[in-house]
Amino acid sequence: MKIYVVYDSEGEHTKALAYSIAEGAQEVYGEVHIDHVDQADVYKLSEMDAIVWGCPGHFGTISSGLKAWIDKLGFLWAEGKLINKIGAVFCTTATVHGGLEATMLNLITPMLHQGMIIVGLPGNVPENALYGSYYGVGVSCPVDSTDLLPKQAQELGRALGKRVAEVTQTLTHVQ
């Protein structure tokens, strides 16, 4: 089972969240790849069982760096290479009502076009009860905060990574 976490990050908040997601996935199964979008290889995607991507939200939509990378996936769509792969998303914003859920929905849309199976965080995940979202992990990280990523956000990231790995393990029958 192989999981690939791809992220765009400008102020290190999204990077920290990406690494929390990778940690959660590694708790279930160890082969987790993680790359900043500038180093991420679109050709690796067809080898993966699960793909998690995320970015800072920009006015309720995807950052330009991740969007440009996603726009390179047309050949995978044409060949159906990502059909039935597990997908999940995450994002950060600088303000409380900065468009977290809109950004996550925008991140999910290309996955649906690729035929991927989307995994979010259900309400029975304790970390999700008051702070999370059903669409993935969205975290507000005020730019003036001294705390790079609040503990609750780290827990949400690990919870999403763990859920992605568990669902992937179930669907691929990897033990």
CSV table of C-alpha atoms in Angstrom, one decimal:
chain,number,residue,atom,x,y,z
A,1,MET,CA,0.0,0.0,0.0
A,2,LYS,CA,1.4,3.4,-1.0
A,3,ILE,CA,0.1,6.8,0.0
A,4,TYR,CA,1.3,10.1,-1.5
A,5,VAL,CA,0.8,13.4,0.3
A,6,VAL,CA,1.3,16.4,-2.0
A,7,TYR,CA,1.1,19.9,-0.6
A,8,ASP,CA,1.6,23.6,-1.4
A,9,SER,CA,2.7,25.7,1.5
A,10,GLU,CA,3.7,29.4,1.7
A,11,GLY,CA,4.0,30.0,5.5
A,12,GLU,CA,4.8,26.5,6.7
A,13,HIS,CA,1.3,25.9,8.2
A,14,THR,CA,0.1,23.7,5.4
A,15,LYS,CA,3.4,21.9,5.4
A,16,ALA,CA,3.0,21.1,9.1
A,17,LEU,CA,-0.5,19.8,8.4
A,18,ALA,CA,0.7,17.7,5.6
A,19,TYR,CA,3.3,16.1,7.8
A,20,SER,CA,0.6,15.4,10.5
A,21,ILE,CA,-1.4,13.6,7.9
A,22,ALA,CA,1.6,11.5,6.8
A,23,GLU,CA,2.3,10.6,10.5
A,24,GLY,CA,-1.3,9.4,10.9
A,25,ALA,CA,-1.1,7.3,7.8
A,26,GLN,CA,2.3,5.8,8.9
A,27,GLU,CA,0.6,4.6,12.2
A,28,VAL,CA,-1.4,2.2,10.0
A,29,TYR,CA,1.1,1.4,7.3
A,30,GLY,CA,4.6,2.7,6.7
A,31,GLU,CA,5.0,3.6,3.0
A,32,VAL,CA,4.0,7.2,2.9
A,33,HIS,CA,5.6,9.6,0.4
A,34,ILE,CA,5.3,13.3,0.9
A,35,ASP,CA,6.4,16.1,-1.4
A,36,HIS,CA,5.9,19.9,-1.8
A,37,VAL,CA,4.2,20.5,-5.1
A,38,ASP,CA,7.4,21.9,-6.6
A,39,GLN,CA,9.0,18.5,-6.1
A,40,ALA,CA,5.9,16.3,-6.5
A,41,ASP,CA,6.0,13.9,-9.5
A,42,VAL,CA,2.7,13.5,-11.3
A,43,TYR,CA,4.1,10.2,-12.8
A,44,LYS,CA,4.3,8.7,-9.3
A,45,LEU,CA,0.5,9.0,-8.9
A,46,SER,CA,-0.4,6.0,-10.9
A,47,GLU,CA,1.8,3.8,-8.6
A,48,MET,CA,-0.1,5.0,-5.5
A,49,ASP,CA,-3.1,3.5,-3.7
A,50,ALA,CA,-4.1,6.7,-2.1
A,51,ILE,CA,-3.4,10.4,-2.8
A,52,VAL,CA,-3.9,13.3,-0.4
A,53,TRP,CA,-3.4,16.8,-1.6
A,54,GLY,CA,-3.8,20.2,0.1
A,55,CYS,CA,-2.8,23.8,0.0
A,56,PRO,CA,-3.5,27.2,1.6
A,57,GLY,CA,-7.0,28.5,0.7
A,58,HIS,CA,-6.9,31.5,-1.5
A,59,PHE,CA,-10.3,33.3,-1.3
A,60,GLY,CA,-12.1,30.0,-1.1
A,61,THR,CA,-10.2,28.2,-3.8
A,62,ILE,CA,-7.0,26.3,-4.6
A,63,SER,CA,-3.6,28.0,-4.4
A,64,SER,CA,-2.1,28.6,-7.9
A,65,GLY,CA,0.9,26.3,-7.2
A,66,LEU,CA,-1.3,23.2,-6.5
A,67,LYS,CA,-3.8,24.2,-9.2
A,68,ALA,CA,-0.9,24.3,-11.8
A,69,TRP,CA,0.2,20.8,-10.7
A,70,ILE,CA,-3.3,19.4,-10.8
A,71,ASP,CA,-3.7,20.8,-14.3
A,72,LYS,CA,-0.8,18.5,-15.4
A,73,LEU,CA,-3.0,15.4,-14.6
A,74,GLY,CA,-4.9,15.3,-17.9
A,75,PHE,CA,-2.9,12.3,-19.3
A,76,LEU,CA,-3.8,10.3,-16.1
A,77,TRP,CA,-7.4,11.1,-16.7
A,78,ALA,CA,-7.2,10.2,-20.4
A,79,GLU,CA,-5.8,6.8,-19.4
A,80,GLY,CA,-8.0,6.3,-16.4
A,81,LYS,CA,-4.9,5.8,-14.2
A,82,LEU,CA,-6.4,7.2,-11.0
A,83,ILE,CA,-9.8,5.5,-11.1
A,84,ASN,CA,-10.7,3.9,-7.8
A,85,LYS,CA,-7.7,5.3,-6.0
A,86,ILE,CA,-8.4,6.8,-2.5
A,87,GLY,CA,-8.3,10.6,-2.3
A,88,ALA,CA,-8.5,13.1,0.5
A,89,VAL,CA,-7.9,16.8,0.9
A,90,PHE,CA,-6.7,19.4,3.4
A,91,CYS,CA,-6.2,23.2,3.5
A,92,THR,CA,-5.3,26.1,5.8
A,93,THR,CA,-6.5,29.7,5.8
A,94,ALA,CA,-5.3,32.8,7.7
A,95,THR,CA,-8.8,33.7,8.9
A,96,VAL,CA,-11.6,31.9,10.7
A,97,HIS,CA,-14.1,32.3,7.8
A,98,GLY,CA,-11.5,32.2,5.1
A,99,GLY,CA,-13.2,29.7,2.8
A,100,LEU,CA,-11.9,26.3,4.3
A,101,GLU,CA,-14.9,24.2,3.1
A,102,ALA,CA,-15.1,25.9,-0.3
A,103,THR,CA,-11.4,25.3,-0.8
A,104,MET,CA,-11.8,21.6,0.1
A,105,LEU,CA,-14.7,21.2,-2.3
A,106,ASN,CA,-12.5,22.8,-5.0
A,107,LEU,CA,-9.7,20.3,-4.1
A,108,ILE,CA,-12.2,17.3,-4.2
A,109,THR,CA,-13.6,18.2,-7.7
A,110,PRO,CA,-10.5,17.1,-9.7
A,111,MET,CA,-10.4,13.9,-7.7
A,112,LEU,CA,-14.0,13.1,-8.7
A,113,HIS,CA,-13.1,13.9,-12.3
A,114,GLN,CA,-10.3,11.3,-12.1
A,115,GLY,CA,-12.7,8.7,-10.7
A,116,MET,CA,-11.2,8.6,-7.3
A,117,ILE,CA,-13.0,7.5,-4.1
A,118,ILE,CA,-13.1,10.4,-1.6
A,119,VAL,CA,-12.4,9.9,2.1
A,120,GLY,CA,-13.3,12.6,4.6
A,121,LEU,CA,-13.6,12.6,8.4
A,122,PRO,CA,-17.0,11.4,9.7
A,123,GLY,CA,-18.6,12.8,12.8
A,124,ASN,CA,-17.7,9.9,15.0
A,125,VAL,CA,-14.0,10.8,14.8
A,126,PRO,CA,-13.5,12.6,18.1
A,127,GLU,CA,-11.1,15.1,16.7
A,128,ASN,CA,-13.7,16.2,14.2
A,129,ALA,CA,-16.6,16.8,16.5
A,130,LEU,CA,-16.1,20.5,17.1
A,131,TYR,CA,-13.2,21.6,15.0
A,132,GLY,CA,-13.1,19.7,11.7
A,133,SER,CA,-15.0,19.2,8.5
A,134,TYR,CA,-16.5,16.2,6.8
A,135,TYR,CA,-14.7,17.1,3.5
A,136,GLY,CA,-11.2,16.7,4.9
A,137,VAL,CA,-9.1,18.8,7.2
A,138,GLY,CA,-9.4,22.5,7.2
A,139,VAL,CA,-7.5,24.6,9.7
A,140,SER,CA,-7.4,28.4,10.4
A,141,CYS,CA,-3.9,29.5,11.2
A,142,PRO,CA,-3.8,33.2,11.9
A,143,VAL,CA,-0.6,34.7,10.4
A,144,ASP,CA,0.2,36.5,13.7
A,145,SER,CA,0.0,33.4,15.8
A,146,THR,CA,3.1,32.1,17.5
A,147,ASP,CA,1.7,28.6,17.3
A,148,LEU,CA,2.5,27.2,13.8
A,149,LEU,CA,-0.1,24.5,14.0
A,150,PRO,CA,-2.4,24.1,17.0
A,151,LYS,CA,-2.5,20.7,18.8
A,152,GLN,CA,-6.1,20.2,17.7
A,153,ALA,CA,-5.1,20.7,14.1
A,154,GLN,CA,-2.3,18.2,14.4
A,155,GLU,CA,-4.7,15.7,15.8
A,156,LEU,CA,-7.1,16.3,12.9
A,157,GLY,CA,-4.3,15.8,10.4
A,158,ARG,CA,-3.2,12.5,12.1
A,159,ALA,CA,-6.9,11.4,12.2
A,160,LEU,CA,-7.3,12.0,8.4
A,161,GLY,CA,-4.0,10.2,7.6
A,162,LYS,CA,-5.0,7.3,9.7
A,163,ARG,CA,-8.5,7.1,8.1
A,164,VAL,CA,-7.1,7.3,4.6
A,165,ALA,CA,-4.7,4.5,5.4
A,166,GLU,CA,-7.3,2.3,7.0
A,167,VAL,CA,-9.8,2.7,4.2
A,168,THR,CA,-7.0,2.1,1.6
A,169,GLN,CA,-5.9,-1.0,3.5
A,170,THR,CA,-9.5,-2.3,3.5
A,171,LEU,CA,-10.1,-1.6,-0.2
A,172,THR,CA,-6.8,-3.0,-1.3
A,173,HIS,CA,-6.8,-5.9,1.1
A,174,VAL,CA,-3.3,-5.1,2.4
A,175,GLN,CA,-2.6,-6.4,5.9
